[in-house]
Short mmCIF file of C-alpha atoms in Angstrom, two decimals:
data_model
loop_
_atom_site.label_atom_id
_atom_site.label_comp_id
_atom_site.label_asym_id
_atom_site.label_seq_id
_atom_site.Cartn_x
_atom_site.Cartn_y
_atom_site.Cartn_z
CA UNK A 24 94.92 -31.64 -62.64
CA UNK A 25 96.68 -32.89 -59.58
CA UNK A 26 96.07 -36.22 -60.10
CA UNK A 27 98.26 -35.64 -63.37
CA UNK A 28 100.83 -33.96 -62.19
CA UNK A 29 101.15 -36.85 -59.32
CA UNK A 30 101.37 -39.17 -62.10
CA UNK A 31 103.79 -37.28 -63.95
CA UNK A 32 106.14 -37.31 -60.76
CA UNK A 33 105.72 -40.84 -60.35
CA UNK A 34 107.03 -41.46 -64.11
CA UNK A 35 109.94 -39.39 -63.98
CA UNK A 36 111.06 -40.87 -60.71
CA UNK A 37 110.70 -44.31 -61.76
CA UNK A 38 113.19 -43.43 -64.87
CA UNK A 39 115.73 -41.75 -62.64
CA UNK A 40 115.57 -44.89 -60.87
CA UNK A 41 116.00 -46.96 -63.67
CA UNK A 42 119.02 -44.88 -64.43
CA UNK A 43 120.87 -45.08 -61.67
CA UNK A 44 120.32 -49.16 -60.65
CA UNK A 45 120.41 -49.63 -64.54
CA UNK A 46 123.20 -53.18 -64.47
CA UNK A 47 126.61 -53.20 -66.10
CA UNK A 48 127.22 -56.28 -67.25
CA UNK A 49 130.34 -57.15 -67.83
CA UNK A 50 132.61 -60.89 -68.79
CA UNK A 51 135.82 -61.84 -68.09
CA UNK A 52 138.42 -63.28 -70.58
CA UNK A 53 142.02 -65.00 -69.48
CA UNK A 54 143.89 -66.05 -72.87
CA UNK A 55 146.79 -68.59 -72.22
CA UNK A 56 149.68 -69.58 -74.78
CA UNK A 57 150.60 -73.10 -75.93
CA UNK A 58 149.73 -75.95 -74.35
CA UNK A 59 152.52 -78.65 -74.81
CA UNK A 60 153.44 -82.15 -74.24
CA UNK A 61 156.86 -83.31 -74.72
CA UNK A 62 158.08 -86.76 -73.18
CA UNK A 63 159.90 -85.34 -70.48
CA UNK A 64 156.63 -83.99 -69.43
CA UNK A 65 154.55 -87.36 -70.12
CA UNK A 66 157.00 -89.30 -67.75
CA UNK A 67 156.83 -86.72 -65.57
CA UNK A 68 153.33 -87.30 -64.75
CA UNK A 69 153.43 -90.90 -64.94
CA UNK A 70 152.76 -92.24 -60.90
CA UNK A 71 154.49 -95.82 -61.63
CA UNK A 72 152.42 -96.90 -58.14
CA UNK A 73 148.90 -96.23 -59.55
CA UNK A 74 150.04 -96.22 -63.45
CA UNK A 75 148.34 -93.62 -63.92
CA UNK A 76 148.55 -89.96 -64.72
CA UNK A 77 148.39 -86.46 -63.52
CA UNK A 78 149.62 -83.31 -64.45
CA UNK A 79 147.63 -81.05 -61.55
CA UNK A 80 151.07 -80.10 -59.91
CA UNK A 81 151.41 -78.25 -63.30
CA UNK A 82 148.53 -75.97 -62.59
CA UNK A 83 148.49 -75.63 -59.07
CA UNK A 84 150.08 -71.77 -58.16
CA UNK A 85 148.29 -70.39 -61.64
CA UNK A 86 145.00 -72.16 -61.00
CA UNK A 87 143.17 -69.17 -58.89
CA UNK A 88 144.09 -66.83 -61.80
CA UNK A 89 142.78 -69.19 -64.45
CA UNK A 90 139.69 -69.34 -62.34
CA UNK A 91 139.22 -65.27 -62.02
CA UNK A 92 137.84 -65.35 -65.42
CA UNK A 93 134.39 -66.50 -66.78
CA UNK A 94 136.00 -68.33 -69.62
CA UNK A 95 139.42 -69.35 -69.86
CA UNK A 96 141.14 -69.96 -73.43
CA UNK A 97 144.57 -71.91 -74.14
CA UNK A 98 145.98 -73.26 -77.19
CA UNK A 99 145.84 -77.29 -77.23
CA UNK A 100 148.77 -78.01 -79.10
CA UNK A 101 148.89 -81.39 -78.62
CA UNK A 102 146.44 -84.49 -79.61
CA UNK A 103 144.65 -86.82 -77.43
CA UNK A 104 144.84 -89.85 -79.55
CA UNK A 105 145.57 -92.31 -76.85
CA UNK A 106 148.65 -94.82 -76.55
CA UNK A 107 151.39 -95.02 -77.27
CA UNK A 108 151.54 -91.50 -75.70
CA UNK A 109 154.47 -89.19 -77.31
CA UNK A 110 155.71 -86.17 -77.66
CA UNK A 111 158.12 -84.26 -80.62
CA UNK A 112 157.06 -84.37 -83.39
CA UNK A 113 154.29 -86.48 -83.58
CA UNK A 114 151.98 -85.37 -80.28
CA UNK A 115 149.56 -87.56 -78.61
CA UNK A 116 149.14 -87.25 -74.61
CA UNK A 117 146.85 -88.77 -71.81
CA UNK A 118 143.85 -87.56 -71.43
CA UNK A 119 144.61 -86.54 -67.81
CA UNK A 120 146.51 -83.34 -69.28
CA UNK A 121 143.09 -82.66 -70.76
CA UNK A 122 141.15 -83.38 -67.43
CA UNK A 123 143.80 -81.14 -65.36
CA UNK A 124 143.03 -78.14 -67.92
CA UNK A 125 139.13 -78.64 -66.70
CA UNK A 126 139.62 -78.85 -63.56
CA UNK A 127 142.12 -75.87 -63.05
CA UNK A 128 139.62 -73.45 -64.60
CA UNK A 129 140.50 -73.94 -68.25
CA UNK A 130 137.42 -74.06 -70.37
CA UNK A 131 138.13 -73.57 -73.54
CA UNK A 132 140.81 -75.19 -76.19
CA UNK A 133 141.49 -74.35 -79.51
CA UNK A 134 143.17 -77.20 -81.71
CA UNK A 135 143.93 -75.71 -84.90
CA UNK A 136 147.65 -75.61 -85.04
CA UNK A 137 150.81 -77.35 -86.91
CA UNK A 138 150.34 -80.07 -84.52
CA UNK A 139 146.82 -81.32 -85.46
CA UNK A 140 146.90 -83.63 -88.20
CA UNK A 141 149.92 -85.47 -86.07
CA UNK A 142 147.84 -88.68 -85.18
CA UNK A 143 145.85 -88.49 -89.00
CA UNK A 144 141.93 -88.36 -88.64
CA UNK A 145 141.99 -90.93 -85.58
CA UNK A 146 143.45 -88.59 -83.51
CA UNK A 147 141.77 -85.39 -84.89
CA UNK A 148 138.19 -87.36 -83.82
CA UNK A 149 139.34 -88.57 -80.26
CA UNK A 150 140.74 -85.59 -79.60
CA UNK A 151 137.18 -83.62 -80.09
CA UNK A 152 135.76 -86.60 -78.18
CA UNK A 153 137.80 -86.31 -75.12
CA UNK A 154 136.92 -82.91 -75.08
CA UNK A 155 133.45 -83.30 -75.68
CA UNK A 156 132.88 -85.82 -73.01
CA UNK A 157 134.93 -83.54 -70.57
CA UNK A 158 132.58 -80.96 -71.28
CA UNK A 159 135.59 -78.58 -72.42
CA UNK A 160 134.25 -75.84 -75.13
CA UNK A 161 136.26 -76.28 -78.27
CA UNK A 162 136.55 -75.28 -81.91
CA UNK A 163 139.64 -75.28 -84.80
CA UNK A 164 138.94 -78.87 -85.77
CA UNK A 165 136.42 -81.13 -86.96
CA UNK A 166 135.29 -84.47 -87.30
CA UNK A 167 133.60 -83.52 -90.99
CA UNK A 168 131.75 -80.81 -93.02
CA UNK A 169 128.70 -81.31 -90.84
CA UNK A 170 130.68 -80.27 -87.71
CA UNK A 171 132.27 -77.67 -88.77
CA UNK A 172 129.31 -75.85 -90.18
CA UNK A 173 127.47 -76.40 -87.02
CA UNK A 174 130.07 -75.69 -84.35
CA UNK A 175 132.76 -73.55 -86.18
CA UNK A 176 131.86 -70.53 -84.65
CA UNK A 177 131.93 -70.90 -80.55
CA UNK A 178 129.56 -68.33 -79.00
CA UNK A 179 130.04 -68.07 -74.92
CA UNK A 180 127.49 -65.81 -73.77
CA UNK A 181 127.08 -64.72 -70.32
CA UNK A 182 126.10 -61.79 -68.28
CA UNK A 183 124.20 -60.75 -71.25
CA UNK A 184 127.30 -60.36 -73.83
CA UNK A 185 127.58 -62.61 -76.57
CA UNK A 186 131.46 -63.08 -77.70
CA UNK A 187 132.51 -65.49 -80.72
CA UNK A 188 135.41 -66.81 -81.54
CA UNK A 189 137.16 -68.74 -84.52
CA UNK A 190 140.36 -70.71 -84.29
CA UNK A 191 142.75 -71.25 -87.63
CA UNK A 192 146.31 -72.05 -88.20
CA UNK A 193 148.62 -71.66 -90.67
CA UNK A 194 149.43 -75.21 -91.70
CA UNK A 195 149.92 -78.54 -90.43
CA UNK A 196 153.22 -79.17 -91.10
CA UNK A 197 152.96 -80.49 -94.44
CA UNK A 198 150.81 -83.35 -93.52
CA UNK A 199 147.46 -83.79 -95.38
CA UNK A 200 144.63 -83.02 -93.75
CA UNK A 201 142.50 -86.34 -93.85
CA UNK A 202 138.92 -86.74 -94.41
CA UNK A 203 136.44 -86.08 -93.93
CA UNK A 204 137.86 -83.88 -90.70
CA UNK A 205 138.91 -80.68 -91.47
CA UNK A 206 141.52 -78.28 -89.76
CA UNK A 207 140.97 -74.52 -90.17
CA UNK A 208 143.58 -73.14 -92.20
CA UNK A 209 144.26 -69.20 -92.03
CA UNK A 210 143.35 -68.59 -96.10
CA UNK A 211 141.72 -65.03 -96.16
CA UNK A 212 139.03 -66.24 -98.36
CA UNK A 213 138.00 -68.77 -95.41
CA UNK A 214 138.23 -66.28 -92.80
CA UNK A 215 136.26 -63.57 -94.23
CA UNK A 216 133.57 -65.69 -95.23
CA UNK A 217 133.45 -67.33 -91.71
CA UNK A 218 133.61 -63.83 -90.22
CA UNK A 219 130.27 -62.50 -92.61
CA UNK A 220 128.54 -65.31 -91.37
CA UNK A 221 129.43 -64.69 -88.06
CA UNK A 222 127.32 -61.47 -88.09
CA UNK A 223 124.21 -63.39 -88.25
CA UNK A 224 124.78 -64.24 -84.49
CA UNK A 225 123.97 -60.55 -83.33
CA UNK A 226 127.99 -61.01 -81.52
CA UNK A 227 129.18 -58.06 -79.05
CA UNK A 228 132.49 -59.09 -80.15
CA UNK A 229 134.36 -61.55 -82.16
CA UNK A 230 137.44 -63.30 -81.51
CA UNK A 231 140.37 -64.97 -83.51
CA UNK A 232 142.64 -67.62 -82.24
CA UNK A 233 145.53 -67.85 -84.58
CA UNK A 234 148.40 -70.09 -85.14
CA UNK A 235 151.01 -67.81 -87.28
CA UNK A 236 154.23 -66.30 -87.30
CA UNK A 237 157.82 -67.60 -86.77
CA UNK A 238 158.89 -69.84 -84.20
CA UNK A 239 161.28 -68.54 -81.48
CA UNK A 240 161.15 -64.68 -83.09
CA UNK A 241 160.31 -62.35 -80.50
CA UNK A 242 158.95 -59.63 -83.41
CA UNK A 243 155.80 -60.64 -85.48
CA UNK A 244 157.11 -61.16 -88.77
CA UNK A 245 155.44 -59.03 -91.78
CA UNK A 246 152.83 -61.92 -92.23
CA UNK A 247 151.15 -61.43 -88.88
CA UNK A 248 150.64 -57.67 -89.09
CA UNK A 249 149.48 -58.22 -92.94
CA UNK A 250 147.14 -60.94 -91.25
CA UNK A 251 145.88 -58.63 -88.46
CA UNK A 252 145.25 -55.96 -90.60
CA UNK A 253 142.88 -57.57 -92.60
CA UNK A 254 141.51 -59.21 -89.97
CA UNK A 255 140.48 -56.29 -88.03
CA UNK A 256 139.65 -54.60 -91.43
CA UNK A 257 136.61 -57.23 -91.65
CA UNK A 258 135.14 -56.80 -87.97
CA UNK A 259 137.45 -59.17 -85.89
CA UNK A 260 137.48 -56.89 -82.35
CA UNK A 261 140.69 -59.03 -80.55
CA UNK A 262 143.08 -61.20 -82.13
CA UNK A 263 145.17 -64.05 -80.06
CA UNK A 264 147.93 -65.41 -81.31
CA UNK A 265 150.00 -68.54 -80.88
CA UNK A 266 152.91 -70.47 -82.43
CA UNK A 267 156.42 -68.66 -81.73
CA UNK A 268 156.61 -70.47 -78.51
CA UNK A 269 158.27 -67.16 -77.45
CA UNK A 270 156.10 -63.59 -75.88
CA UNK A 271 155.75 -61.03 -78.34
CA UNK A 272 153.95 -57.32 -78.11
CA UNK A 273 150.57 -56.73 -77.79
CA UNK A 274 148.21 -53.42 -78.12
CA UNK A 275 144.85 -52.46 -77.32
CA UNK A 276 142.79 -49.31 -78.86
CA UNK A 277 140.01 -48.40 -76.80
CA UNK A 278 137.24 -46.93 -78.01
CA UNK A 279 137.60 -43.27 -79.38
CA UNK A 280 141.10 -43.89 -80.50
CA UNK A 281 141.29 -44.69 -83.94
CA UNK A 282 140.21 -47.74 -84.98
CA UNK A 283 138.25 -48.70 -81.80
CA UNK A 284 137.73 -51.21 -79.11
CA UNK A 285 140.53 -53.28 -80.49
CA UNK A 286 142.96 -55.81 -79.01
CA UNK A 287 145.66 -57.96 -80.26
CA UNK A 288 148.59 -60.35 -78.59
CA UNK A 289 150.93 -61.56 -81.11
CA UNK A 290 151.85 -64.46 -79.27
CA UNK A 291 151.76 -65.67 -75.53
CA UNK A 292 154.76 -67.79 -75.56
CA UNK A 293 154.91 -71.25 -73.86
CA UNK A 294 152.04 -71.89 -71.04
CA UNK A 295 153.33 -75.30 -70.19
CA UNK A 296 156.40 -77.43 -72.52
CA UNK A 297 159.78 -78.82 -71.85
CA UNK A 298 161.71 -76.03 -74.20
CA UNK A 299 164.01 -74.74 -71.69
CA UNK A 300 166.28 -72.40 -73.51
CA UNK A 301 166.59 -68.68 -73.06
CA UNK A 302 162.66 -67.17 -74.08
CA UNK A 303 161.31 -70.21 -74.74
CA UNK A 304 160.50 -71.41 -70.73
CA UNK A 305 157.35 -69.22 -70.04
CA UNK A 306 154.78 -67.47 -71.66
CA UNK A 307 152.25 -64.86 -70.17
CA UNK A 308 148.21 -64.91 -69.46
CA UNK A 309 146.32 -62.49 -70.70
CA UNK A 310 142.92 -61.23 -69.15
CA UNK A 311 140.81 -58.81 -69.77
CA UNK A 312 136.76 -57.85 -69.34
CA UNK A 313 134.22 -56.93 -71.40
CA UNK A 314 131.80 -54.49 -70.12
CA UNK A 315 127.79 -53.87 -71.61
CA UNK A 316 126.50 -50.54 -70.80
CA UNK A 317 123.18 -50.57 -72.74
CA UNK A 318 124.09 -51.98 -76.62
CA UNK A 319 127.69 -50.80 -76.20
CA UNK A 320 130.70 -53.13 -74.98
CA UNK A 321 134.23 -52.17 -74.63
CA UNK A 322 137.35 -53.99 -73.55
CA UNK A 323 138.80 -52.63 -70.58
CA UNK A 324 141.50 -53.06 -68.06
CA UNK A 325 143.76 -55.45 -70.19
CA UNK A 326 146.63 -56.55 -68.37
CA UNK A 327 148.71 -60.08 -68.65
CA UNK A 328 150.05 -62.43 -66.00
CA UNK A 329 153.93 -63.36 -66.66
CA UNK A 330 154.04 -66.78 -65.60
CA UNK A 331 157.33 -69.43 -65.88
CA UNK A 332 158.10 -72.92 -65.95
CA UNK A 333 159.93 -74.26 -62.88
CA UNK A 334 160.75 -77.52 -63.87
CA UNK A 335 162.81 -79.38 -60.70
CA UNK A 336 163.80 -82.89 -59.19
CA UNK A 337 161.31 -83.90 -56.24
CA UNK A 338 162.33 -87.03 -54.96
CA UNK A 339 164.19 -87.92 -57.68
CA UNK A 340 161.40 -87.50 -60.06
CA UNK A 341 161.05 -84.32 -62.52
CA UNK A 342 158.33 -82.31 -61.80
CA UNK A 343 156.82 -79.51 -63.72
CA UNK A 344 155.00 -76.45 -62.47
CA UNK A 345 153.74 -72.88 -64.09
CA UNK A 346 154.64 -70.34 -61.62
CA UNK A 347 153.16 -66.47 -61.90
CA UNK A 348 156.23 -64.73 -62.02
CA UNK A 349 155.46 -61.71 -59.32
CA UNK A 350 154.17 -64.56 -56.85
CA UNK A 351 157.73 -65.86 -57.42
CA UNK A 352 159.52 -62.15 -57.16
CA UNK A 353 157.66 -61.87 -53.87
CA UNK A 354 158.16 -64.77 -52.49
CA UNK A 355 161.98 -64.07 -53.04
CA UNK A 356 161.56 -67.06 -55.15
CA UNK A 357 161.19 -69.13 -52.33
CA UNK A 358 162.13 -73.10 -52.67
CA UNK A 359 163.99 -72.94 -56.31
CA UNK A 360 167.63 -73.92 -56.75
CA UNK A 361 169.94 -71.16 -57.78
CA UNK A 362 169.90 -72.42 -61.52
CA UNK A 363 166.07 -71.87 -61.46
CA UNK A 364 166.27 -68.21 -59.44
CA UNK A 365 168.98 -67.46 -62.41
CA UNK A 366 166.49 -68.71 -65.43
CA UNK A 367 163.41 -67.15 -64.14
CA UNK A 368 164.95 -63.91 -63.44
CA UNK A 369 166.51 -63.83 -67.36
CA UNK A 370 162.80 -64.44 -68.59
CA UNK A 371 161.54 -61.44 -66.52
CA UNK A 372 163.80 -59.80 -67.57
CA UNK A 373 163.72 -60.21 -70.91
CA UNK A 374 159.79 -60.10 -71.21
CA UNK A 375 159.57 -57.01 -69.21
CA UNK A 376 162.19 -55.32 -71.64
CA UNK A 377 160.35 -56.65 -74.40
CA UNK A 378 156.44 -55.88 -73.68
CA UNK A 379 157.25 -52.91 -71.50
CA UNK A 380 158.25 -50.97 -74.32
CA UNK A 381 156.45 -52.71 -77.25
CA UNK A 382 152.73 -52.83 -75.76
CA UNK A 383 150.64 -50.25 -76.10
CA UNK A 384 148.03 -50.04 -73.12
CA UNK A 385 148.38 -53.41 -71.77
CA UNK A 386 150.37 -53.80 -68.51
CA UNK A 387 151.74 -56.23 -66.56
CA UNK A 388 149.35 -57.76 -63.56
CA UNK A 389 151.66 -58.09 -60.30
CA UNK A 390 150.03 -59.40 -57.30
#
């Protein structure tokens, strides 16, 4: 008899114990707007001494952020089709641009957007290459039928949590999509069947990258939140989105309220680009984790990094270079002209006005 009750004390200590060291996984996300490439930015990082080039000036200040997260996302919204290099309206830039997103801490690109088809199926096929052979995670395009049904859906998984994501956009501005690539277009029959199949994969949550909206409107037009709504009607937990080249609200409902463990940013704005009117000359990052305690994961602590293009004269070359805005604030914006100090402080400005009363639980990260 005391042999079982010694036994009996043994077994419920060793589950008390396995409650309290069970592990909480968790994975970190950073989501970061469009990726551009104008020509003022190609010549920009052309070194005429080594002709080569290098845009890791661009990524310098924002590159320990980037690297916080587990994976970093960004919309490519350019191609890498080789020479001649351009930029508006028919994209193609270096491959360096590429090479600087890897090594700042960007891992991920999404290429579905108006811009793909700009270089016809050559440059939908190098572009995937480059990226392949960088060993950058990618999905929204495809070199035919074959790739697409194999690598449509992108899974990261670590920590134990399994996330998905799918990439579409809304058109490519009128030009044909050639084959036998293919470009993922935003149809809702496309999108619903790509998220049922999705379920297959056992996800902890699924992610959309979207290309929508209108450019340069700082309120998602009817479309979006039509789009959204079915979207997170069929399963999708966080929607991204991209394509306004200007911020616009974002919302999160965590878990209990509603609908659930949902999150969506209606656009990020500009990451990096040479659009430097009022709006348009910055962008924010948006992070968030994902936490696993047992079979459940919720999104928590969503917050977004404003960040700002400083674009200056450095020895009588243009340089360009994102800047994290409350760096910037606290560095009394420290080395910029008073042109700059004026532009940077409008886009505060007018983001914090903007987000600050449109988000819903999703703050601004200040460091």
């Amino acid at each position: 008899m005391r042999s079982k009750i010694i036994l009996l004390s043994i077994i419920l200590s060793l589950k008390v114990l396995g409650r309290d060291t069970e592990k909480k996984d968790s994975l970190s996300l950073i989501f970061i707007g469009d990726i551009m490439g104008h020509s003022p930015q190609i010549q920009s990082a052309f070194d005429p001494k080594t002709g080569e080039y290098d845009y890791e000036g661009v990524f310098e200040k924002v590159s320990p952020i980037i690297k916080s997260a587990n994976f970093a996302i960004a919309n490519l919204e350019v191609t890498l089709s080789g020479e001649p290099y351009e930029g508006y309206p028919r994209f193609s830039s270096p491959d360096a641009l590429a090479v600087a997103c890897k090594n700042n801490g960007i891992n991920v690109l999404v290429t579905a957007n108006n811009h793909s088809c700009d270089r016809g199926k050559e440059g939908i096929v190098r572009t995937i290459n480059v990226l392949d052979s960088l060993g950058i995670r990618h999905t929204g395009t495809f070199k035919n039928p074959k790739d697409r049904e194999e690598n449509n859906l992108l899974i990261l998984n670590e920590n134990n949590i399994k996330v998905g994501l799918l990439n579409y956009t809304y058109g490519t501005n009128g030009l044909t999509i050639p084959a036998p690539t293919l470009v993922n277009l935003s149809d809702t029959l496309t999108m619903l069947s790509d998220i049922q199949k999705s379920r297959s994969s056992f996800l902890d949550k699924l992610i959309v990258v979207i290309h929508w909206g209108n450019e340069y409107q700082s309120c998602p037009s009817a479309s979006q939140i039509k789009i959204a709504k079915f979207l997170f009607g069929n399963g999708v937990d966080i929607i991204v989105g991209s394509h306004p080249h200007v911020l616009q609200k974002m919302g999160h409902t965590p878990d209990g309220e509603g609908i659930g463990g949902r999150l969506i940013a209606y656009s990020l704005g500009n990451f990096i680009s040479n659009q430097r009117t009022r709006k348009r000359d910055g962008g924010a990052m948006l992070k968030l984790t994902l936490t696993k305690e047992g079979n459940d994961v919720k999104i928590s602590n969503p917050g977004y990094y404003l960040t700002w293009v400083h674009k200056t004269i450095i020895n009588g070359k243009t340089s360009y270079e994102v800047i994290p805005c409350s760096i910037a604030e606290t560095n009394n914006f420290d080395g910029m002209g008073p042109v700059s100090k004026k532009n940077i402080g409008l886009f505060i400005s007018d983001s914090r006005a903007l987000l600050g009363e449109g988000n819903i639980n999703i703050d601004e990260i200040k460091q």
